[in-house]
PDB file of C-alpha atoms in Angstrom:
ATOM      1  CA  MET A   1       9.202  -9.560 -11.595  1.00 71.00           C
ATOM      2  CA  SER A   2       8.528  -6.199  -9.953  1.00 76.00           C
ATOM      3  CA  LYS A   3       5.142  -7.430  -8.687  1.00 82.00           C
ATOM      4  CA  ILE A   4       6.843 -10.413  -7.057  1.00 85.00           C
ATOM      5  CA  ARG A   5       9.347  -8.082  -5.419  1.00 82.00           C
ATOM      6  CA  SER A   6       6.652  -5.803  -4.052  1.00 82.00           C
ATOM      7  CA  ILE A   7       4.633  -8.779  -2.769  1.00 85.00           C
ATOM      8  CA  LEU A   8       7.759 -10.221  -1.131  1.00 86.00           C
ATOM      9  CA  TYR A   9       8.584  -6.910   0.546  1.00 83.00           C
ATOM     10  CA  THR A  10       4.998  -6.402   1.726  1.00 85.00           C
ATOM     11  CA  LEU A  11       4.808  -9.939   3.103  1.00 89.00           C
ATOM     12  CA  ALA A  12       8.133  -9.510   4.903  1.00 88.00           C
ATOM     13  CA  THR A  13       6.988  -6.235   6.459  1.00 85.00           C
ATOM     14  CA  ILE A  14       3.665  -7.695   7.580  1.00 88.00           C
ATOM     15  CA  LEU A  15       5.378 -10.722   9.131  1.00 89.00           C
ATOM     16  CA  ILE A  16       7.840  -8.496  11.003  1.00 85.00           C
ATOM     17  CA  ILE A  17       5.006  -6.380  12.412  1.00 85.00           C
ATOM     18  CA  ILE A  18       2.882  -9.410  13.347  1.00 89.00           C
ATOM     19  CA  GLY A  19       5.902 -11.089  14.921  1.00 85.00           C
ATOM     20  CA  ALA A  20       6.690  -8.014  16.982  1.00 81.00           C
ATOM     21  CA  LEU A  21       3.094  -7.837  18.202  1.00 86.00           C
ATOM     22  CA  PHE A  22       3.112 -11.516  19.170  1.00 86.00           C
ATOM     23  CA  ILE A  23       6.419 -11.058  20.998  1.00 80.00           C
ATOM     24  CA  LEU A  24       4.936  -8.147  22.940  1.00 79.00           C
ATOM     25  CA  GLN A  25       2.148 -10.482  24.042  1.00 83.00           C
ATOM     26  CA  ASP A  26       4.770 -13.073  25.037  1.00 78.00           C
ATOM     27  CA  ASP A  27       3.611 -15.623  22.463  1.00 76.00           C
ATOM     28  CA  ALA A  28       5.991 -18.228  21.034  1.00 77.00           C
ATOM     29  CA  PHE A  29       4.729 -17.743  17.473  1.00 83.00           C
ATOM     30  CA  GLY A  30       6.106 -14.197  17.453  1.00 83.00           C
ATOM     31  CA  ILE A  31       9.677 -15.390  17.078  1.00 81.00           C
ATOM     32  CA  ILE A  32       8.690 -17.590  14.139  1.00 84.00           C
ATOM     33  CA  PHE A  33       6.834 -14.763  12.374  1.00 88.00           C
ATOM     34  CA  LEU A  34       9.585 -12.240  13.059  1.00 84.00           C
ATOM     35  CA  GLY A  35      12.324 -14.602  11.919  1.00 84.00           C
ATOM     36  CA  LEU A  36      10.439 -15.505   8.750  1.00 89.00           C
ATOM     37  CA  GLY A  37       9.834 -11.825   8.029  1.00 88.00           C
ATOM     38  CA  LEU A  38      13.531 -11.051   8.432  1.00 87.00           C
ATOM     39  CA  VAL A  39      14.534 -13.968   6.193  1.00 89.00           C
ATOM     40  CA  LEU A  40      12.121 -12.765   3.496  1.00 90.00           C
ATOM     41  CA  ASN A  41      13.500  -9.238   3.924  1.00 88.00           C
ATOM     42  CA  ILE A  42      17.046 -10.564   3.455  1.00 89.00           C
ATOM     43  CA  VAL A  43      15.932 -12.400   0.287  1.00 90.00           C
ATOM     44  CA  TYR A  44      14.266  -9.219  -1.008  1.00 88.00           C
ATOM     45  CA  ARG A  45      17.357  -7.136  -0.283  1.00 87.00           C
ATOM     46  CA  GLY A  46      19.555  -9.767  -1.935  1.00 88.00           C
ATOM     47  CA  ILE A  47      17.442  -9.698  -5.101  1.00 88.00           C
ATOM     48  CA  ASN A  48      17.659  -5.894  -5.263  1.00 84.00           C
ATOM     49  CA  LEU A  49      21.386  -5.668  -4.482  1.00 86.00           C
ATOM     50  CA  ASP A  50      23.443  -4.319  -7.383  1.00 86.00           C
ATOM     51  CA  LEU A  51      26.567  -6.485  -7.393  1.00 87.00           C
ATOM     52  CA  LYS A  52      28.344  -4.278  -9.935  1.00 88.00           C
ATOM     53  CA  LYS A  53      28.116  -1.331  -7.548  1.00 86.00           C
ATOM     54  CA  VAL A  54      29.359  -3.533  -4.706  1.00 85.00           C
ATOM     55  CA  ALA A  55      32.343  -4.534  -6.848  1.00 84.00           C
ATOM     56  CA  TYR A  56      33.089  -0.837  -7.448  1.00 87.00           C
ATOM     57  CA  PHE A  57      32.795  -0.139  -3.699  1.00 85.00           C
ATOM     58  CA  HIS A  58      29.825   2.228  -3.814  1.00 84.00           C
ATOM     59  CA  TRP A  59      29.269   3.080  -0.171  1.00 85.00           C
ATOM     60  CA  LEU A  60      25.461   2.829  -0.212  1.00 84.00           C
ATOM     61  CA  GLU A  61      25.496  -0.655  -1.740  1.00 85.00           C
ATOM     62  CA  LEU A  62      28.182  -1.710   0.734  1.00 88.00           C
ATOM     63  CA  LEU A  63      25.951  -0.433   3.552  1.00 88.00           C
ATOM     64  CA  LYS A  64      23.059  -2.465   2.161  1.00 86.00           C
ATOM     65  CA  LEU A  65      25.249  -5.580   1.992  1.00 89.00           C
ATOM     66  CA  GLY A  66      26.477  -4.994   5.540  1.00 89.00           C
ATOM     67  CA  ASN A  67      22.905  -4.538   6.705  1.00 88.00           C
ATOM     68  CA  MET A  68      21.919  -7.865   5.117  1.00 89.00           C
ATOM     69  CA  ILE A  69      24.780  -9.589   6.926  1.00 90.00           C
ATOM     70  CA  PHE A  70      23.753  -7.914  10.186  1.00 90.00           C
ATOM     71  CA  MET A  71      20.147  -9.098   9.700  1.00 87.00           C
ATOM     72  CA  ALA A  72      21.394 -12.630   9.114  1.00 89.00           C
ATOM     73  CA  ALA A  73      23.446 -12.395  12.329  1.00 89.00           C
ATOM     74  CA  ALA A  74      20.345 -11.175  14.175  1.00 85.00           C
ATOM     75  CA  CYS A  75      18.393 -14.182  12.894  1.00 83.00           C
ATOM     76  CA  LEU A  76      21.201 -16.507  13.952  1.00 86.00           C
ATOM     77  CA  SER A  77      21.158 -14.994  17.432  1.00 86.00           C
ATOM     78  CA  PHE A  78      17.771 -16.663  17.938  1.00 78.00           C
ATOM     79  CA  VAL A  79      19.150 -20.013  16.839  1.00 79.00           C
ATOM     80  CA  PHE A  80      22.068 -19.755  19.259  1.00 85.00           C
ATOM     81  CA  GLU A  81      19.914 -18.320  22.093  1.00 81.00           C
ATOM     82  CA  SER A  82      21.968 -15.143  22.479  1.00 81.00           C
ATOM     83  CA  GLU A  83      21.166 -12.842  25.385  1.00 85.00           C
ATOM     84  CA  GLN A  84      21.041  -9.825  23.079  1.00 84.00           C
ATOM     85  CA  LYS A  85      18.764 -11.380  20.438  1.00 80.00           C
ATOM     86  CA  PHE A  86      15.927  -8.874  20.807  1.00 79.00           C
ATOM     87  CA  ASN A  87      18.325  -5.931  20.813  1.00 84.00           C
ATOM     88  CA  LEU A  88      19.977  -7.227  17.641  1.00 85.00           C
ATOM     89  CA  LEU A  89      16.605  -7.672  15.939  1.00 81.00           C
ATOM     90  CA  ILE A  90      15.428  -4.188  16.835  1.00 82.00           C
ATOM     91  CA  LEU A  91      18.742  -2.685  15.739  1.00 87.00           C
ATOM     92  CA  SER A  92      18.717  -4.614  12.454  1.00 85.00           C
ATOM     93  CA  ILE A  93      15.183  -3.451  11.625  1.00 82.00           C
ATOM     94  CA  VAL A  94      15.995   0.181  12.460  1.00 86.00           C
ATOM     95  CA  LEU A  95      19.213   0.048  10.413  1.00 87.00           C
ATOM     96  CA  ASP A  96      17.290  -1.499   7.522  1.00 84.00           C
ATOM     97  CA  LEU A  97      14.828   1.381   7.605  1.00 82.00           C
ATOM     98  CA  LEU A  98      17.616   3.969   7.723  1.00 85.00           C
ATOM     99  CA  VAL A  99      19.732   2.418   4.974  1.00 82.00           C
ATOM    100  CA  ASN A 100      16.773   1.828   2.670  1.00 77.00           C
ATOM    101  CA  MET A 101      14.876   5.043   3.426  1.00 77.00           C
ATOM    102  CA  LYS A 102      14.808   5.871  -0.279  1.00 70.00           C
ATOM    103  CA  GLU A 103      12.478   2.910  -0.951  1.00 68.00           C
ATOM    104  CA  ILE A 104       9.932   4.085   1.598  1.00 64.00           C
ATOM    105  CA  SER A 105       7.841   6.678  -0.134  1.00 62.00           C
ATOM    106  CA  PHE A 106       4.487   8.107   0.772  1.00 59.00           C
ATOM    107  CA  LYS A 107       4.128   9.903  -2.551  1.00 58.00           C
ATOM    108  CA  LYS A 108       1.963   8.444  -5.255  1.00 57.00           C
ATOM    109  CA  LYS A 109       3.977   7.384  -8.291  1.00 55.00           C
ATOM    110  CA  ILE A 110       2.697   8.556 -11.638  1.00 54.00           C
TER     111      ILE A 110
END
């Protein structure tokens, strides 16, 4: 199961980066790639969310849940053609990095 999680997270990250690059080049496929990457990221975060800690109101898990809801709202902003859709996407990705900084490690695990 952990291999599936790491593949899902890697695929989501790659799609977000590719989508952002396509959007910078003003290509229509960028929105599709970016949206798919965010949806996969939401699925990954949902799988890793500890619902027992959410029920006990642990602040970090509540932040992760709030970040997932914010990412879903950012994805919906594309569906509803919001004026602030790109700002919401950028903010949701930055918040995701800040909230889940513990998962990003450059050290080799032994």
